[in-house]
XYZ file of C-alpha atoms in Angstrom:
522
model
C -5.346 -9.576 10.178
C -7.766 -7.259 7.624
C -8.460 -7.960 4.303
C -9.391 -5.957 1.333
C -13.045 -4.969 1.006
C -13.513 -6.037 -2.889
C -14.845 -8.669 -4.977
C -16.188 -10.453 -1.770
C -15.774 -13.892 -0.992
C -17.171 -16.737 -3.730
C -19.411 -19.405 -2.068
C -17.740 -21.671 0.352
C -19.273 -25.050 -1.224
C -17.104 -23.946 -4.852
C -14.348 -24.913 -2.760
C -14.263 -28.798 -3.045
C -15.940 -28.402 -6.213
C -12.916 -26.566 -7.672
C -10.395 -28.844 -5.755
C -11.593 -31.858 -7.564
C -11.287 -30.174 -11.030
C -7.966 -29.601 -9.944
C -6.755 -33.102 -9.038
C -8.964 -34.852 -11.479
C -6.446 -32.729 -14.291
C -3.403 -33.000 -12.284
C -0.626 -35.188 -14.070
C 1.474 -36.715 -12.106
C 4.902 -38.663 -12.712
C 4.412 -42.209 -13.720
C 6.673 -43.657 -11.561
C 5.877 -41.914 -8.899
C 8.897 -42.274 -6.226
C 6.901 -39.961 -3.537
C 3.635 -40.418 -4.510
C 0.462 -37.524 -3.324
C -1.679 -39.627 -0.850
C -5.140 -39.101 -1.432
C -6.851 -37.051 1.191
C -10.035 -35.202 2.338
C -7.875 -32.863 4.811
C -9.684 -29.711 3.900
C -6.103 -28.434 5.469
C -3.775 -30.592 2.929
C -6.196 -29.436 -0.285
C -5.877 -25.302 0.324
C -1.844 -26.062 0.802
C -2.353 -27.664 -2.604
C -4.510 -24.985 -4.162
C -2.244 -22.599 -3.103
C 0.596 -24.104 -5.017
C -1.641 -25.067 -7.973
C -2.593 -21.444 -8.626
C 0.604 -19.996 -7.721
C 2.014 -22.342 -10.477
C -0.381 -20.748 -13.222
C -0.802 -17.433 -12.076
C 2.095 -15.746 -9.429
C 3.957 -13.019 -11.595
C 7.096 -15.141 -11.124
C 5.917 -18.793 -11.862
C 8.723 -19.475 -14.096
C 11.106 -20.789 -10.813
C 8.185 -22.447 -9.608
C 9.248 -26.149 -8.910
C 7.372 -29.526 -9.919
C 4.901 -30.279 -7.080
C 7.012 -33.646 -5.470
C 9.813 -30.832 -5.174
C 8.196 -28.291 -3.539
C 5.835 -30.663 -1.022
C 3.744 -27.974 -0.581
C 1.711 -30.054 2.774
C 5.313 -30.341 4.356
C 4.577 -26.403 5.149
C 3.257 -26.056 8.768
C 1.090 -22.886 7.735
C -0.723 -21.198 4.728
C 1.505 -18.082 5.119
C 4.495 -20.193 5.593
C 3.890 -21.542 2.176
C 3.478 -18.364 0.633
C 6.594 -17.238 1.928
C 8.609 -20.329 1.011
C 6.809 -19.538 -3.124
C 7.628 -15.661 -3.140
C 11.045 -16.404 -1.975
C 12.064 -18.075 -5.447
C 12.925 -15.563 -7.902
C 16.191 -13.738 -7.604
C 16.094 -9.713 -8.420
C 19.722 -10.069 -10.106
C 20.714 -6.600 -8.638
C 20.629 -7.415 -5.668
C 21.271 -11.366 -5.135
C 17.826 -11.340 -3.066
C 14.538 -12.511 -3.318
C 12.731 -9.757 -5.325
C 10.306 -10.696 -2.269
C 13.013 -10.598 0.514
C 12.197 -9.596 3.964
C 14.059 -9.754 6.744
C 11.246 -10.565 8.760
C 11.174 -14.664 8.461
C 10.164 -15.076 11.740
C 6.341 -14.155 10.990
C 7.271 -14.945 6.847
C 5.855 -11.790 5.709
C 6.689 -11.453 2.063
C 7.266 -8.110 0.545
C 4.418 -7.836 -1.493
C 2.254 -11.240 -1.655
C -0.074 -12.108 1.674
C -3.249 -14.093 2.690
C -6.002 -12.957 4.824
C -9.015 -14.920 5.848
C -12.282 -13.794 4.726
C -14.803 -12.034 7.369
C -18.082 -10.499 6.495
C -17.046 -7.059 6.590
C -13.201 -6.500 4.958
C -10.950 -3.698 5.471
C -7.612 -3.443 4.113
C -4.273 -3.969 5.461
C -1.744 -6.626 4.652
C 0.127 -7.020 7.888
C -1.011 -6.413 11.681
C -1.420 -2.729 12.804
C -1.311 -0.523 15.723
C -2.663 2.219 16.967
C -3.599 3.596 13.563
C -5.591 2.154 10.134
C -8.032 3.009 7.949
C -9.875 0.968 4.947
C -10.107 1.615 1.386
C -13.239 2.639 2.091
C -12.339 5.579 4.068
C -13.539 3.543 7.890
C -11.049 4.127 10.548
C -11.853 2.184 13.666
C -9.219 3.693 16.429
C -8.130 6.942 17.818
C -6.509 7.802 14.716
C -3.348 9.027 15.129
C 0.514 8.061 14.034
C 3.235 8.309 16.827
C 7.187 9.091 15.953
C 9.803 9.097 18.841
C 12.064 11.717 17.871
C 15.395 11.739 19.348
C 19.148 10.368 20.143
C 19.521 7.008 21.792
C 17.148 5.986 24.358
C 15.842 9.978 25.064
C 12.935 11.286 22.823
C 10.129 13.376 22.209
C 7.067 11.626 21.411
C 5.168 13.672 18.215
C 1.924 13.126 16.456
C 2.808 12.307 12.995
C -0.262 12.546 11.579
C -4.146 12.538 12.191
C -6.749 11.002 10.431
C -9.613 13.275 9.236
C -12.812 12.853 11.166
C -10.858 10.670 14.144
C -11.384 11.428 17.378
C -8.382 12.817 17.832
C -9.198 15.000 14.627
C -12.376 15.982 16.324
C -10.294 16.602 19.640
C -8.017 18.830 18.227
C -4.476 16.891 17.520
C -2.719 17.904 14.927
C 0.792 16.901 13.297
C 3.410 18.383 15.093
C 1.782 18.285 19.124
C 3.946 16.601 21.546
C 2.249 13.999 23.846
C 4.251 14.254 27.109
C 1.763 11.927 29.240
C -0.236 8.668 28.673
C -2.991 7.320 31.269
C -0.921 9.702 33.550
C 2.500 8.541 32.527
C 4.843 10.534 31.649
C 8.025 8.591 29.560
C 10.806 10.026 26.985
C 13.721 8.606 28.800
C 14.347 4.932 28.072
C 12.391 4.098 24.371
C 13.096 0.479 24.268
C 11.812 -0.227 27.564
C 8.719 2.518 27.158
C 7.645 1.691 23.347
C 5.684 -1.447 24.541
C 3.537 0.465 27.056
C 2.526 3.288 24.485
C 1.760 0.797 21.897
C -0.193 -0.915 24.349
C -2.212 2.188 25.914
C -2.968 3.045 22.232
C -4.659 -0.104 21.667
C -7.476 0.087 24.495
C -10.709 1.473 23.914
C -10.048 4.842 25.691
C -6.833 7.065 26.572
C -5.887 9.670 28.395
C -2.994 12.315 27.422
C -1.656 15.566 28.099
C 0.259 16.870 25.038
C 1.584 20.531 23.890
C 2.086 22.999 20.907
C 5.185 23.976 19.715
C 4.657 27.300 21.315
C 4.729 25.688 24.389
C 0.875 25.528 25.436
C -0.317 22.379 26.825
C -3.384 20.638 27.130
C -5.010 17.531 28.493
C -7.799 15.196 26.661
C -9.225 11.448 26.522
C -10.014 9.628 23.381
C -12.514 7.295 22.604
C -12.060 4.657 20.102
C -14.807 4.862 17.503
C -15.670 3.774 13.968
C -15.314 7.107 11.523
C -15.841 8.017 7.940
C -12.061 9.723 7.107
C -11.092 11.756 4.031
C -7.759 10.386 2.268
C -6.385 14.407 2.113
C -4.299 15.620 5.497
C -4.266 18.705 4.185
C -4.281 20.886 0.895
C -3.482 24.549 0.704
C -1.888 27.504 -1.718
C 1.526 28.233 -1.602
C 2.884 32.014 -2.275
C 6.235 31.902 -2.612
C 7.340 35.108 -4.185
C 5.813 35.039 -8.056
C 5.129 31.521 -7.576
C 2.005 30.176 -6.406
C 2.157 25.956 -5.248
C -0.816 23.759 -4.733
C 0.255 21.372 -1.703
C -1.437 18.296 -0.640
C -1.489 15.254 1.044
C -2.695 12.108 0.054
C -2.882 9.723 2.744
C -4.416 6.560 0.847
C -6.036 5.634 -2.572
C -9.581 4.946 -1.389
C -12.047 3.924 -3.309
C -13.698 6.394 -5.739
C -16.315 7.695 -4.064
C -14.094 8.660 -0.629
C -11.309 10.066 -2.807
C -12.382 11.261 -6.653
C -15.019 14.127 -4.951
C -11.806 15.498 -2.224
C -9.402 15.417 -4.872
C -11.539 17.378 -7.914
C -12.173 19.739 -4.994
C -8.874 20.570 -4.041
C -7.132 20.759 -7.595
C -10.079 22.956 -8.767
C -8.896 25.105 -6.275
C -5.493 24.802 -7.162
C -6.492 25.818 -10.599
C -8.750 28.699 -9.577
C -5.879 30.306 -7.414
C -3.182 30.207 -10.734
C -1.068 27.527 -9.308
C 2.007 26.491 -11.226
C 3.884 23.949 -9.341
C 2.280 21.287 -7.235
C 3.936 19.314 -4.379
C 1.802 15.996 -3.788
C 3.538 14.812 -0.377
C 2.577 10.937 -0.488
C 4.705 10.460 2.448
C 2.838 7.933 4.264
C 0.915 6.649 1.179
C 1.322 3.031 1.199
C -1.229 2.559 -2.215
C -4.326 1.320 -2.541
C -6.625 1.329 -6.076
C -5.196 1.429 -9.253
C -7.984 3.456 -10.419
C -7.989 6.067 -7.967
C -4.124 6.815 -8.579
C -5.106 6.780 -12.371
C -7.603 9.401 -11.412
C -4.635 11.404 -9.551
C -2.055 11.224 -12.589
C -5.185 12.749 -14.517
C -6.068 15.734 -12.660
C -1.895 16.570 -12.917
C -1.796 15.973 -16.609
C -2.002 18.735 -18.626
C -5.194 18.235 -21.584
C -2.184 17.559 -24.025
C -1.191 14.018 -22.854
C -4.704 12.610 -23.467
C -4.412 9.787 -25.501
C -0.470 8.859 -24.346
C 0.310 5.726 -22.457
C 0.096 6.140 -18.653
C 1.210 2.704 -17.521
C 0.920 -1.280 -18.673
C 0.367 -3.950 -16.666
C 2.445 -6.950 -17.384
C 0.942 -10.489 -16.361
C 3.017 -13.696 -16.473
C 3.311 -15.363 -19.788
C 0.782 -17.821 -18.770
C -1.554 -14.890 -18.513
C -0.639 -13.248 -20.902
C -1.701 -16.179 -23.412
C -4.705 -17.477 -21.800
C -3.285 -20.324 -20.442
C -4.282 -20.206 -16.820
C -6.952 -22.563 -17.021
C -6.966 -22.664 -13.086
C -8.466 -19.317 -13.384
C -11.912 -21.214 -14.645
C -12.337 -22.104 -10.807
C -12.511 -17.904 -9.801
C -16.236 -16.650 -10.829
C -15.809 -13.080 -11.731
C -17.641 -11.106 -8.885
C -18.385 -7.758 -9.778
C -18.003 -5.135 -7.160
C -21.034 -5.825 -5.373
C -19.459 -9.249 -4.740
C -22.266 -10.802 -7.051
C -21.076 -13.294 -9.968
C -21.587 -12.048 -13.001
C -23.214 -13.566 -16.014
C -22.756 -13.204 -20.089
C -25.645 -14.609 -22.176
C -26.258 -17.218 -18.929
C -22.800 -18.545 -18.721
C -20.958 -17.859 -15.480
C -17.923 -15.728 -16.070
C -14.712 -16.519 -14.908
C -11.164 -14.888 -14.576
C -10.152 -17.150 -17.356
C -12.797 -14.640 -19.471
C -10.052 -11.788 -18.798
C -8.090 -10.440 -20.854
C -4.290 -10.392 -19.671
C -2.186 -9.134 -22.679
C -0.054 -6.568 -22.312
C -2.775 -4.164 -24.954
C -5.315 -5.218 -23.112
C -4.066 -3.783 -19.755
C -2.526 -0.478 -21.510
C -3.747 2.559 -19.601
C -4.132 6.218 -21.435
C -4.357 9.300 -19.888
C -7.277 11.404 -19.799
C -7.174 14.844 -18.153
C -9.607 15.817 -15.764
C -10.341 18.547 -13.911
C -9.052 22.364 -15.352
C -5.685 22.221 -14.035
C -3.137 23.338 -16.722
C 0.552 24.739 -17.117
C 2.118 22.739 -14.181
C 5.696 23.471 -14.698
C 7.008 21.290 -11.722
C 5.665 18.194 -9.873
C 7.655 17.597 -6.549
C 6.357 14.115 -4.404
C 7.412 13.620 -1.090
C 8.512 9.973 -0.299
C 9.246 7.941 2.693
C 9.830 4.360 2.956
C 6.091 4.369 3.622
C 5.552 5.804 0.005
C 4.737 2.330 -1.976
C 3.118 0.825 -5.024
C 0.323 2.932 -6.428
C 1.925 5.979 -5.534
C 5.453 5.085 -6.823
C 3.034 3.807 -9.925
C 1.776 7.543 -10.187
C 5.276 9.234 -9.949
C 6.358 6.581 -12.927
C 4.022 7.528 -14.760
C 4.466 11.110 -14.954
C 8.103 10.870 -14.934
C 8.529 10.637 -18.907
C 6.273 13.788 -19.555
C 6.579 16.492 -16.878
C 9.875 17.908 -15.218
C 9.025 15.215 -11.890
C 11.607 15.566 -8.625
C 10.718 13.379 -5.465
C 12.204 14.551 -1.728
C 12.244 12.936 1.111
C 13.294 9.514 1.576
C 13.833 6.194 -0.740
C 10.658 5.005 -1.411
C 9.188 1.347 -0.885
C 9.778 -0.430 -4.318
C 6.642 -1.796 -4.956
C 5.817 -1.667 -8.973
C 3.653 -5.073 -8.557
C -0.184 -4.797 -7.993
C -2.842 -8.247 -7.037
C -6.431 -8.808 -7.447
C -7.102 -11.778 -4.386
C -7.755 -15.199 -5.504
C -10.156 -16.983 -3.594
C -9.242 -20.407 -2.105
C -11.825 -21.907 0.594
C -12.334 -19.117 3.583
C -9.048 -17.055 2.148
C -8.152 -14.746 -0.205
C -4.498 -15.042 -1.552
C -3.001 -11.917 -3.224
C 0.019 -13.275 -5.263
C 1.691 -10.610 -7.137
C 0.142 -10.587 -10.442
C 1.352 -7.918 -12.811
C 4.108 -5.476 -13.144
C 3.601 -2.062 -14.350
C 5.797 0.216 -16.433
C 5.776 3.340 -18.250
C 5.860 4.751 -21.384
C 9.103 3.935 -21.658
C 9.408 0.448 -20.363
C 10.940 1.719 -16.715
C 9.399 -0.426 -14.171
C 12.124 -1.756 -12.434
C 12.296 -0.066 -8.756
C 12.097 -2.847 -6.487
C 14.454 -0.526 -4.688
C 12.088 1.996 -4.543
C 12.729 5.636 -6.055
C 15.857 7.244 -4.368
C 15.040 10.722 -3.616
C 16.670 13.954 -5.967
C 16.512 15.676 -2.593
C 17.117 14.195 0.684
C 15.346 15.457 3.193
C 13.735 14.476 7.565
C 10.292 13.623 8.077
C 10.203 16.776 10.462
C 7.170 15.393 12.571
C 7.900 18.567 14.556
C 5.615 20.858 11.795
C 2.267 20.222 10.670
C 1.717 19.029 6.989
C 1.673 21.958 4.528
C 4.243 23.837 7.042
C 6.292 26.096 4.572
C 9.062 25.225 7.374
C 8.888 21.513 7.536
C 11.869 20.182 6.406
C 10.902 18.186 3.309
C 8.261 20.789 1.743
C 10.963 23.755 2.438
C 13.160 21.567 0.502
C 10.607 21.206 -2.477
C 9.617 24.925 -2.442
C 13.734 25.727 -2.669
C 13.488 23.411 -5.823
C 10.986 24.857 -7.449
C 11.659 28.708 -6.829
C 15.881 28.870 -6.973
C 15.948 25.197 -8.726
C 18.061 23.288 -5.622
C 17.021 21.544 -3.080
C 17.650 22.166 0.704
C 20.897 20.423 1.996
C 20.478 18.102 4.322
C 23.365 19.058 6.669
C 21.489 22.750 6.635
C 18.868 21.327 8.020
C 17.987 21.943 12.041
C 15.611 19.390 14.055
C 14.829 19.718 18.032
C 15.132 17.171 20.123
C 13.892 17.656 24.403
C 13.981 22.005 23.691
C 17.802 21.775 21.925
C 17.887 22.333 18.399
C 20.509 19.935 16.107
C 21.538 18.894 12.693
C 18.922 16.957 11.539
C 21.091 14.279 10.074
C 21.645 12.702 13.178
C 18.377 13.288 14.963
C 16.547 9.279 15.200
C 12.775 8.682 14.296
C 11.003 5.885 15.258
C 7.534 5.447 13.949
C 4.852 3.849 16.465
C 1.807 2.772 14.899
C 0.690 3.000 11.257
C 3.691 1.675 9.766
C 2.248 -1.963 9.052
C -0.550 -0.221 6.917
C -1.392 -1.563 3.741
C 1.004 -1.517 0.900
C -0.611 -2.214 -2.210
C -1.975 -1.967 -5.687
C -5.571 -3.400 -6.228
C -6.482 -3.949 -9.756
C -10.728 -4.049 -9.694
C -11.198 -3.326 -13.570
C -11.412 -6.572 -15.599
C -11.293 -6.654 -19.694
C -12.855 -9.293 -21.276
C -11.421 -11.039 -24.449
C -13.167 -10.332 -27.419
């Protein structure tokens, strides 16, 4: 499991030290029919702290049951106890958990997870293959994604993308190859009974393959896995399409600010350097990351004119909201060193932070010299989630926005972890919303334009079948029909429609909104 590299881990001995704050306020029932037993389980007290701070803090406390009720030691796991809290509270639209997964057997919730602490964190919130990198822009693999592409058990095997500075980067792969053998293997026949052996050849420390262009040439290379430094941008470029020039990138991840503010500036100064009037920001595969860095993003779209005008809020519990959390007393605030941090000599806690809904009101503030944007077109997947559905939100009530592609994640909830003995928990914490009070896409963002993830073209393809469809928007104002659309499957070309894709690695990446900033009350 990997973990998010921020505000590292508090001191183990605060621990016990915070769990006996905890049961020396605890109130229970008088007559007490099922009474706590009194234990030094280290085991039985994180169960307890889990509840205990999911009770004060979780964005949905409010169905949060009386301690007896919920006997949170009965669970036989941390996670399983997580799952069993975010599993509460009914979305109303759709009679489910607003947590709901269907995967119970390993109770992953939708949003909320916990990770144990190592020395050196990366970020991911479920278990990955073949493909991850951190926050911090560190890969550690060969860097590639995998999508089967085809009908029934027959398939092509494509690279859907390649992360910058990988060694398959630095080999040559790009989006759009076709990998026809592995370690001298050559599958595309039977997919359910092959998948397992490419996810597992992907996973050693070196592979062999022979893969091909789309114009047919082939070529042979081995990969080594290594640790690498990776930008978050696949790929930016200039459009011309007629009278209209497009600035196209992709984002692959909100990094931090020092892997992702420099590449960004860089490539919208270009954009605004070559005249561009309509932008296309394909967050495809985007799965989130820093609040600030997709503040940062919305900024360098904004025209100068919406300086000043509310971005986003971020609503806490009620709890929060009123400072009555006093759980949060037991958190030191680290800053982003991981060092606790000190006013006047007093320790500082998240119970210093301000949680109101003012307090956590974000304004734009243009950056960069990009002006005049006249259409913004994102292209989702289901992989497109929380901070970059926050960004297309927040643009949405003051420039002419369109997203192609695919129905988004649903992910408008963002965590900072909460540190209980050698874990971090990341409950969901806030909600954000608009201008306007729109905040509700658990559902994720249906797209104005459906469109394939054609794997088969590289990103920034005029051709591929969800930028063509974005380019058709913003030069004739329509998008591309789907049924128009043409996909090749093993050399035969077909209605994309009812061409299958099957993603292989990457698609357990993080998905997440990380709130680092902190506000003090006055």
């Amino acid at each position: 499991m990997l973990k998010v590299d921020i505000l590292s881990a508090t001191r183990y001995f605060l621990f016990f030290t915070v769990l006996l704050l905890l049961f020396a306020c605890k109130k229970e029932p008088k007559p007490a029919p099922n009474p706590v037993p009194p234990t030094t389980s280290r085991i039985e007290l994180t169960k307890d702290s889990i509840f205990l701070y999911a009770k004060e803090v979780y964005l949905w406390n409010d169905v949060i049951p009386t301690y007896d009720q919920f006997k949170p030691r009965n669970y036989l796991t941390y996670s399983r106890e997580l799952f069993g809290i975010t599993q509460l509270k009914i979305n109303p639209e759709t009679g489910k958990p607003y947590e709901f997964t269907s995967d119970t057997a390993t109770a992953t919730s939708k949003y909320s997870y916990i990770t144990e602490k190592t020395p050196k964190k990366v970020v991911a919130s479920a278990p990955f293959t073949i493909s991850a990198v951190t926050l911090d822009g560190i890969g550690d693999d060969f860097g590639v994604g995998l999508t089967a592409v085809g009908l029934n058990t027959a398939y092509d095997l494509y690279i859907r993308y390649v992360n910058q500075g990988s060694p398959a980067d630095k080999a040559g792969l790009k989006r759009g190859d076709i990998v026809t053998r592995i370690n001298n293997r050559s599958f595309g026949t039977d997919y359910p009974n092959e998948v397992g052996f490419i996810n597992s050849a992907f996973n050693q420390q070196t592979i062999s393959l022979v893969a091909k262009r789309a114009n047919g040439q082939t070529f042979d290379l081995q990969l080594n896995r290594t640790i690498y430094n990776s930008s978050p941008i696949f790929k930016d470029s200039v459009l011309t399409v007629g009278a209209k020039k497009i600035g196209y990138i992709a984002f692959a991840r909100f990094s931090n600010s020092s892997n992702s503010e420099p590449v960004l500036l860089e490539a919208f100064s270009k954009f605004a350097a070559a005249g561009v009037t309509d932008v296309v920001v394909d967050l495809r595969y985007n799965g989130g990351g820093y609040v600030t860095t997709a503040q940062y993003l919305a900024n360098l779209i904004a025209p100068a004119a919406m300086t000043g005008q509310v971005m986003f809020s971020e609503y806490y519990n009620s709890n929060m909201q009123g400072g009555k959390a006093p759980i949060l007393k037991n958190q030191p605030l680290l800053d982003g060193s991981g060092n606790i941090r000190y006013s006047n000599g007093r320790m500082l806690t998240y119970a210093d932070v301000d949680y109101s809904i003012s307090g956590n009101t974000m304004k734009f503030s243009k950056v960069g010299s990009l002006e005049g944007i006249s259409n913004v077109v994102f292209i989702t997947t289901g992989g497109t989630a929380s901070a970059s559905e926050m960004v297309i939100n927040s643009l949405k009530p003051y420039l002419n926005v369109k997203t192609v592609g695919a129905r988004s994640y649903g992910k408008p909830v963002g965590f900072f972890p909460i540190s209980i003995d050698k874990y971090d928990v990341y409950f969901s914490l806030f909600q954000t919303k608009n201008k306007l009070g729109q905040g509700e896409y658990f559902n994720g963002f249906a797209p104005d334009g459906a469109a394939k993830d054609d794997v088969s073209r590289d990103f920034g393809d005029a051709n591929e079948l969800s930028l063509a469809s974005a380019i058709s928007y913003i030069t004739k104002g329509s998008f591309v029909m789907m049924q128009n659309a043409l996909m090749s499957v093993k050399g035969v070309k077909m209605n994309a429609a009812s061409v299958q894709l099957q993603n292989i690695g990457g698609q357990n990446d993080f998905k997440g909104m990380i709130e680092t900033r902190v506000r003090l009350k006055n």
